[in-house]
XYZ file of C-alpha atoms in Angstrom:
377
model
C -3.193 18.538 103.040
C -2.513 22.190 102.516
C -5.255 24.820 102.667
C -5.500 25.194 98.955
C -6.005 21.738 98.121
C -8.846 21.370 100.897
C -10.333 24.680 99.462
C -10.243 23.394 95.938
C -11.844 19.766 97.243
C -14.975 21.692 99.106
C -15.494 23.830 96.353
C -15.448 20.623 93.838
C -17.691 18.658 96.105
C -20.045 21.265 96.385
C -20.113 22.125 92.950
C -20.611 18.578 92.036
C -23.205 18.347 95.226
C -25.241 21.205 93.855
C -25.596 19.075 90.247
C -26.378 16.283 91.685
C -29.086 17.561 93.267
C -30.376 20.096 90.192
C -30.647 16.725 88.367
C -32.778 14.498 90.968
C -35.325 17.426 90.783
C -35.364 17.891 87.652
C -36.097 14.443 87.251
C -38.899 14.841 90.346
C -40.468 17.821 88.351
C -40.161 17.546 84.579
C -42.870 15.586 83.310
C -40.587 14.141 80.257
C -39.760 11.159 82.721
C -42.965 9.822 83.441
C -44.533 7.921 86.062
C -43.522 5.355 88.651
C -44.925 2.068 89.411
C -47.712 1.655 92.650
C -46.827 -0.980 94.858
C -49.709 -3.117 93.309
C -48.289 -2.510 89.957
C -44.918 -4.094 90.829
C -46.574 -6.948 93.079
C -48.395 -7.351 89.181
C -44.842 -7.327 87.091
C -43.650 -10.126 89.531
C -46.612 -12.560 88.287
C -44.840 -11.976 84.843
C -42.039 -14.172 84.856
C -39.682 -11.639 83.650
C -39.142 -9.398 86.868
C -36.539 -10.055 89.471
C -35.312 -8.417 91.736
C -37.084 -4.686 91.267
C -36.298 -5.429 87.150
C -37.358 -6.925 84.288
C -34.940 -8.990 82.421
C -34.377 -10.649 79.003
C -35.106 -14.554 78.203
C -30.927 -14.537 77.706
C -28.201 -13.197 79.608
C -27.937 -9.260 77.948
C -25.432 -6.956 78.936
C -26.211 -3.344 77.727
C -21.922 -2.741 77.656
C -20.119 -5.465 76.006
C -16.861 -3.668 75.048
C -14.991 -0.923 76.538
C -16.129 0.684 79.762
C -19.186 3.671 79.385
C -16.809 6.461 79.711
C -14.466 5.218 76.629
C -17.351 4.861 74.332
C -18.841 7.975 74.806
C -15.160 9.672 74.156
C -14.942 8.091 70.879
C -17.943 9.276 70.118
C -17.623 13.104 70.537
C -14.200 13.489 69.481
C -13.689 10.724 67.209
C -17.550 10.460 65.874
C -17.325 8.918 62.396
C -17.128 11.835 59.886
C -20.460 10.699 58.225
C -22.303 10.437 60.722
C -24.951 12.652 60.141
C -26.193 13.661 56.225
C -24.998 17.079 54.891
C -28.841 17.572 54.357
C -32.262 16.883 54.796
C -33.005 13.737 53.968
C -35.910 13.692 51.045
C -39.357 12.960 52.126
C -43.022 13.173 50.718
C -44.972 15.177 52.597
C -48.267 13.518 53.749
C -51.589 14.733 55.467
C -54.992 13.028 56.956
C -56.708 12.620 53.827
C -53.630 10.831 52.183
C -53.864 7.858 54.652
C -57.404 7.376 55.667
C -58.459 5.351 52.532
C -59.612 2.269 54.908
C -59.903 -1.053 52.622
C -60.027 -3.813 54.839
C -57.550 -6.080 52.556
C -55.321 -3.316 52.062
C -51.996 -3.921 53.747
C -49.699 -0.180 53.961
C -47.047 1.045 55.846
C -46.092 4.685 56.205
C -42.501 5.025 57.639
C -41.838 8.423 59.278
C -38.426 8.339 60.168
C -36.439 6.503 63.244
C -39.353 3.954 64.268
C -42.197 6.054 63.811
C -44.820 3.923 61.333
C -48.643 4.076 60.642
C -49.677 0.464 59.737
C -52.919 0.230 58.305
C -54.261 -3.315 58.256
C -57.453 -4.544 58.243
C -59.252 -0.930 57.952
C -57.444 0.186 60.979
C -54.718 2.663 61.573
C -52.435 0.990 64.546
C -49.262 3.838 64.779
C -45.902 2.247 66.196
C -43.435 3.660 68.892
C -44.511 7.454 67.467
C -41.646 9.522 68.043
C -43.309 12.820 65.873
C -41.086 15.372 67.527
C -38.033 17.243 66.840
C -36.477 17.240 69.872
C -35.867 14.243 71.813
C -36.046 14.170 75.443
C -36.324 16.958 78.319
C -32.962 18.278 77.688
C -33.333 18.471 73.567
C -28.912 20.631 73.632
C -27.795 17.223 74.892
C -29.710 14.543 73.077
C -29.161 13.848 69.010
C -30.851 16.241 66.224
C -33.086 14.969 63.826
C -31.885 15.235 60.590
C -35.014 17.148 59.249
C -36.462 20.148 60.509
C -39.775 18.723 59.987
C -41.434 15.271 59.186
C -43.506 14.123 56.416
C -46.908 14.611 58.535
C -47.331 15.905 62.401
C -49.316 14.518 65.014
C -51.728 17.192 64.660
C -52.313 15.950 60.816
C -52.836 12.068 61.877
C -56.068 10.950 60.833
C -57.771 9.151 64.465
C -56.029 6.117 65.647
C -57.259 2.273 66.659
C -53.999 1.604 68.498
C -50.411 2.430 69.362
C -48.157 0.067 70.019
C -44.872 1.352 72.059
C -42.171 -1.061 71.877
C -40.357 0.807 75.161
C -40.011 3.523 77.070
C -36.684 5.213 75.761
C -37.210 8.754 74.767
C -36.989 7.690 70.776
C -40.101 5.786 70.820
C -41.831 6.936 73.514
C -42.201 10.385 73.229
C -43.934 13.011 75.848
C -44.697 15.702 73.427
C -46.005 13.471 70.869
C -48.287 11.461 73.464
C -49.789 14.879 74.578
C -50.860 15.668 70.606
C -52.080 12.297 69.710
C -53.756 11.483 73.103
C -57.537 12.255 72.375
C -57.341 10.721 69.000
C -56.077 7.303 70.170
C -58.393 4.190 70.944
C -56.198 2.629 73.262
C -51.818 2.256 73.742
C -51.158 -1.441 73.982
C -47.862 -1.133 75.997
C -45.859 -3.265 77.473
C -45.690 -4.160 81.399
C -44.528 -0.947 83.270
C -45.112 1.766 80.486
C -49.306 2.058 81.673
C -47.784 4.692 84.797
C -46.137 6.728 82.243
C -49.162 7.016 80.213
C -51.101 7.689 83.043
C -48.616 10.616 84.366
C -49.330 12.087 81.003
C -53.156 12.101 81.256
C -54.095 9.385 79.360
C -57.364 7.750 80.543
C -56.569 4.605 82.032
C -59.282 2.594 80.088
C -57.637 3.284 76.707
C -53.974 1.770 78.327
C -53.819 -1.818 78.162
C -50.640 -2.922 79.589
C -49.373 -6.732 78.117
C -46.579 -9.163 78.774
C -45.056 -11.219 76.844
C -47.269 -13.739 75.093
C -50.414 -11.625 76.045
C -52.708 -11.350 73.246
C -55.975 -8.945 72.596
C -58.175 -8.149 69.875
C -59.069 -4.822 68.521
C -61.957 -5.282 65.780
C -61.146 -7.491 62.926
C -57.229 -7.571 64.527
C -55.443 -9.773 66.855
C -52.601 -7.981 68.706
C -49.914 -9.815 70.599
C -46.972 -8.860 72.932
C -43.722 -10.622 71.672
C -40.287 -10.794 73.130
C -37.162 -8.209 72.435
C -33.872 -8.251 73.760
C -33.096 -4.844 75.054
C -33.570 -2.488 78.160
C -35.010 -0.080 79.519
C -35.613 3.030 81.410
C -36.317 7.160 81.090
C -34.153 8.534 84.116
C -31.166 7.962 86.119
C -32.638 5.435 89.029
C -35.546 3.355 86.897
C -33.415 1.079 85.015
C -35.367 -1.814 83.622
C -38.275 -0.935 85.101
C -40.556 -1.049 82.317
C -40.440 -4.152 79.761
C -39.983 -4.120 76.629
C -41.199 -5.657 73.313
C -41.846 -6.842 69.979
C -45.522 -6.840 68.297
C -47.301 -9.188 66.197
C -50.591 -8.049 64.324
C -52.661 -10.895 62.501
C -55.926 -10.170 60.948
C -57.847 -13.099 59.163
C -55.778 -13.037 56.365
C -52.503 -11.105 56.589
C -49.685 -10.566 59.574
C -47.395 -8.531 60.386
C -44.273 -8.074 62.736
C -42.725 -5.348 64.346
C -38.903 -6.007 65.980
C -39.367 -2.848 68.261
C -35.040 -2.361 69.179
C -32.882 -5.236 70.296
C -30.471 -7.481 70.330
C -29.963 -11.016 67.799
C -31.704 -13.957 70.178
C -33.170 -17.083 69.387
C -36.576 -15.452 69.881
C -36.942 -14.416 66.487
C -37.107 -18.020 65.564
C -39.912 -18.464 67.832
C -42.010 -16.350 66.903
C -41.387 -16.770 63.485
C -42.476 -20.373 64.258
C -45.954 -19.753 66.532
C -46.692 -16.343 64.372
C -45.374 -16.875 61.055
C -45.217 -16.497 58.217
C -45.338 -12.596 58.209
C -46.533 -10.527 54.940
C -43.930 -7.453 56.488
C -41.567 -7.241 58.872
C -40.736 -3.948 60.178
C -36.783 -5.176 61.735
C -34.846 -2.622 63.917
C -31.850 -1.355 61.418
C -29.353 1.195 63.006
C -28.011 2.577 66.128
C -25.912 -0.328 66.397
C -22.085 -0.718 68.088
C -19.466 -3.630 68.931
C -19.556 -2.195 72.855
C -23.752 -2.996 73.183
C -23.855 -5.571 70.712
C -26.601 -7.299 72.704
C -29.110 -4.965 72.774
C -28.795 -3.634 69.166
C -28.877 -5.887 65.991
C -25.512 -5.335 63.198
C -27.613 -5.015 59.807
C -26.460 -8.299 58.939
C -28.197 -9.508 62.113
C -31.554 -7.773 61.169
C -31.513 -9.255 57.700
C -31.145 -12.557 59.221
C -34.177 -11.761 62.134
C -36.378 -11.023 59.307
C -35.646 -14.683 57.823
C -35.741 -16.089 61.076
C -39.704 -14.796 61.901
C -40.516 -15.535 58.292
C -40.738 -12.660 56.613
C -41.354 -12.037 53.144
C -41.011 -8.135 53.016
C -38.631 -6.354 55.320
C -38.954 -2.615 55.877
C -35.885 -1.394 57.745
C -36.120 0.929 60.560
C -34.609 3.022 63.167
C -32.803 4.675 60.975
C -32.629 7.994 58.609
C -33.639 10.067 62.044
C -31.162 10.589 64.765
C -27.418 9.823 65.185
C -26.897 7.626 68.396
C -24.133 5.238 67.418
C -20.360 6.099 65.949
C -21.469 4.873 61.956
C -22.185 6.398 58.783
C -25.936 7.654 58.874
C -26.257 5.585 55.381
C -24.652 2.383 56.416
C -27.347 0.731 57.944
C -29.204 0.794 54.850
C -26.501 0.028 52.924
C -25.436 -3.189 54.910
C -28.947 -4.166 54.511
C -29.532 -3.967 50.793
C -26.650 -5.819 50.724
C -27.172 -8.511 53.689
C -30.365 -9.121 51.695
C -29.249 -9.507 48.203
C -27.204 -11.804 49.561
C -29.835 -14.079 51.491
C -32.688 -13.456 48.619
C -35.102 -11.098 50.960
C -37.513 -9.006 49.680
C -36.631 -5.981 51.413
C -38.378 -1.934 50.868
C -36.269 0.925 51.173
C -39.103 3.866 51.115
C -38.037 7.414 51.307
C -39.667 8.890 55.169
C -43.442 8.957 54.253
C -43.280 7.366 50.926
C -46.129 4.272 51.281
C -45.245 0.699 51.523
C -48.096 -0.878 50.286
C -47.902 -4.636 49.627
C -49.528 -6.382 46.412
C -49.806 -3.231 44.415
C -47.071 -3.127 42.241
C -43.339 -3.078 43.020
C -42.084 -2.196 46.155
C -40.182 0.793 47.026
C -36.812 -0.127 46.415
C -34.611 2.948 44.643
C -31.331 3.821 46.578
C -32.351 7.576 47.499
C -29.914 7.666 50.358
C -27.129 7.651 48.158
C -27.620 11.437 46.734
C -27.420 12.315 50.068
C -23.602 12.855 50.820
């Protein structure tokens, strides 16, 4: 080996060295990833049935890559990223603020879609907010993570009116958001979480009376509600050693005379059935829409799929989500929608296609259903 070569190998090693290193402490320092587990917590997660081995794991074998290798997809997407994959504009919205969505009637049953996952559900005269993603930038490093297509969203945290519960369906950045936790903290009741996301909350100053951390099958009551912690098929983690170290979930919400469902992200799985079975029949069902790809077809539903999840729990409205936010899959921003109407058409499902804060509200007249995506190029 010549003295060049060896120069050029030191210099790359260091240079690669030196990231390596800038990235475990950034991870150590920034407070976007979190917390970690105590010893007792993870002695806890093994009582759950769904922890092995320093993970938690899926009822079915789920593999997060089921095509080409890491490296191939992630080519294809930046230099061969499908040439609609983000709108040529913002996407229309109706603006919102507190006094628009604090009409509590305990029969009313609304849903307020922000964009991406984001949702207030009010049921039973309660305001329960799901996976509230409220920022603009995602994640601790916003240059390398997807824009959102607006520039602002039909109401910000500051605006919410105060809050019975969160639900957070996992612990990836686009439903579990620092900055959003931080503005929405002191006006929260409790987070119902799943197993693994309480340390997070925790790092963030949340008191830990007002985290209740659930597994699957765990149910609670907030006044007049029951709240329970359903299955997903998906995965988890927030930085580059915690892999599946929080679980993940689905949420049903039952009060004494209406229910409803919320997919949180995933994969197709016979669980849908199941809970469909011991849960059903569901007045809405918020279903995971978007995102999706043939190389992590496991852990992300096609829109047929979602369409066919929504039958499967027993549905009769479905509200499609995680969609009209952020690009994070190689496909048309529209398509998910699109594939949905149509999925649905096809299998006779009611299904509510709201612009981002346009109100779902359910026995009061039709339901939002006009194609507004499509005069967006």
């Amino acid at each position: 080996m010549n003295n060049s070569l060896k120069r050029f190998l030191l210099t790359t090693s260091g240079i690669i060295g030196a990231l390596l290193l800038a990235a475990v402490a950034f991870t150590g320092l920034s407070p976007q990833f979190g917390g970690k587990p105590t010893e007792a917590d993870k002695q806890a997660y093994a009582k759950s049935g769904h922890y092995q081995d320093g993970e938690f794991v899926n009822l079915v074998p789920t593999s997060v890559s089921t095509g080409r290798s890491f490296a191939a997809t992630m080519w294809k997407f930046i230099f061969h990223k499908d040439p609609h994959a983000t709108p040529t504009k913002p996407l229309p919205m109706q603006p919102l603020d507190s006094l628009a969505i604090t009409r509590k009637t305990p029969d009313l049953v609304r849903v307020t879609w922000f964009g991406h996952s984001a949702s207030l559900v009010e049921l039973a005269g309660k305001n329960i907010l799901l996976d509230p993603m409220l920022g603009i930038d995602m994640g601790p490093v916003s240059w390398v993570t997807p824009n959102r297509y607006n520039p602002a969203l039909p109401i910000t945290p500051q605006q919410l009116p105060p809050i019975d519960a969160v639900l957070i369906s996992h612990d990836h950045y686009d439903h579990l958001d620092y900055q959003t936790i931080q503005l929405i903290k002191d006006k929260v009741a409790c987070f119902y979480v799943p197993l693994g996301i309480g340390p997070h909350l925790r790092k963030w100053g949340v008191a830990p009376e007002r985290i209740k951390e659930m597994n699957w099958g765990d149910s609670t009551s907030v006044p007049g509600l029951t709240v329970v912690c359903t299955p997903s098929r998906h995965f988890s983690g927030r930085g580059l050693t915690n892999r599946n170290s929080t679980l993940w979930s689905s949420w049903v919400l039952k009060s004494a005379t209406k229910r409803v469902f919320y997919s949180g992200d995933g994969g197709y799985g016979p669980h849908f059935k199941a809970i469909g079975i011991t849960h059903g029949p569901f007045d809405l069902a918020l279903m995971e829409c978007g995102q999706y790809n043939e190389d992590w077809a496991e852990i992300h539903m096609m829109p047929e799929q979602s369409v066919q999840a929504a039958v499967d729990v027993r549905g009769n409205v479905m509200l499609p989500v995680h969609w009209a936010a952020f690009t994070e899959a190689n496909h048309a921003w529209n398509d998910p929608i699109e594939r949905a109407t149509a999925a649905a058409m096809r299998q006779h499902v009611q299904i509510a296609t709201p612009q981002l804060g346009e109100p779902v509200t359910l026995g009061a007249g039709p339901l939002p259903n006009m194609p507004w995506w499509r005069q967006v190029q």
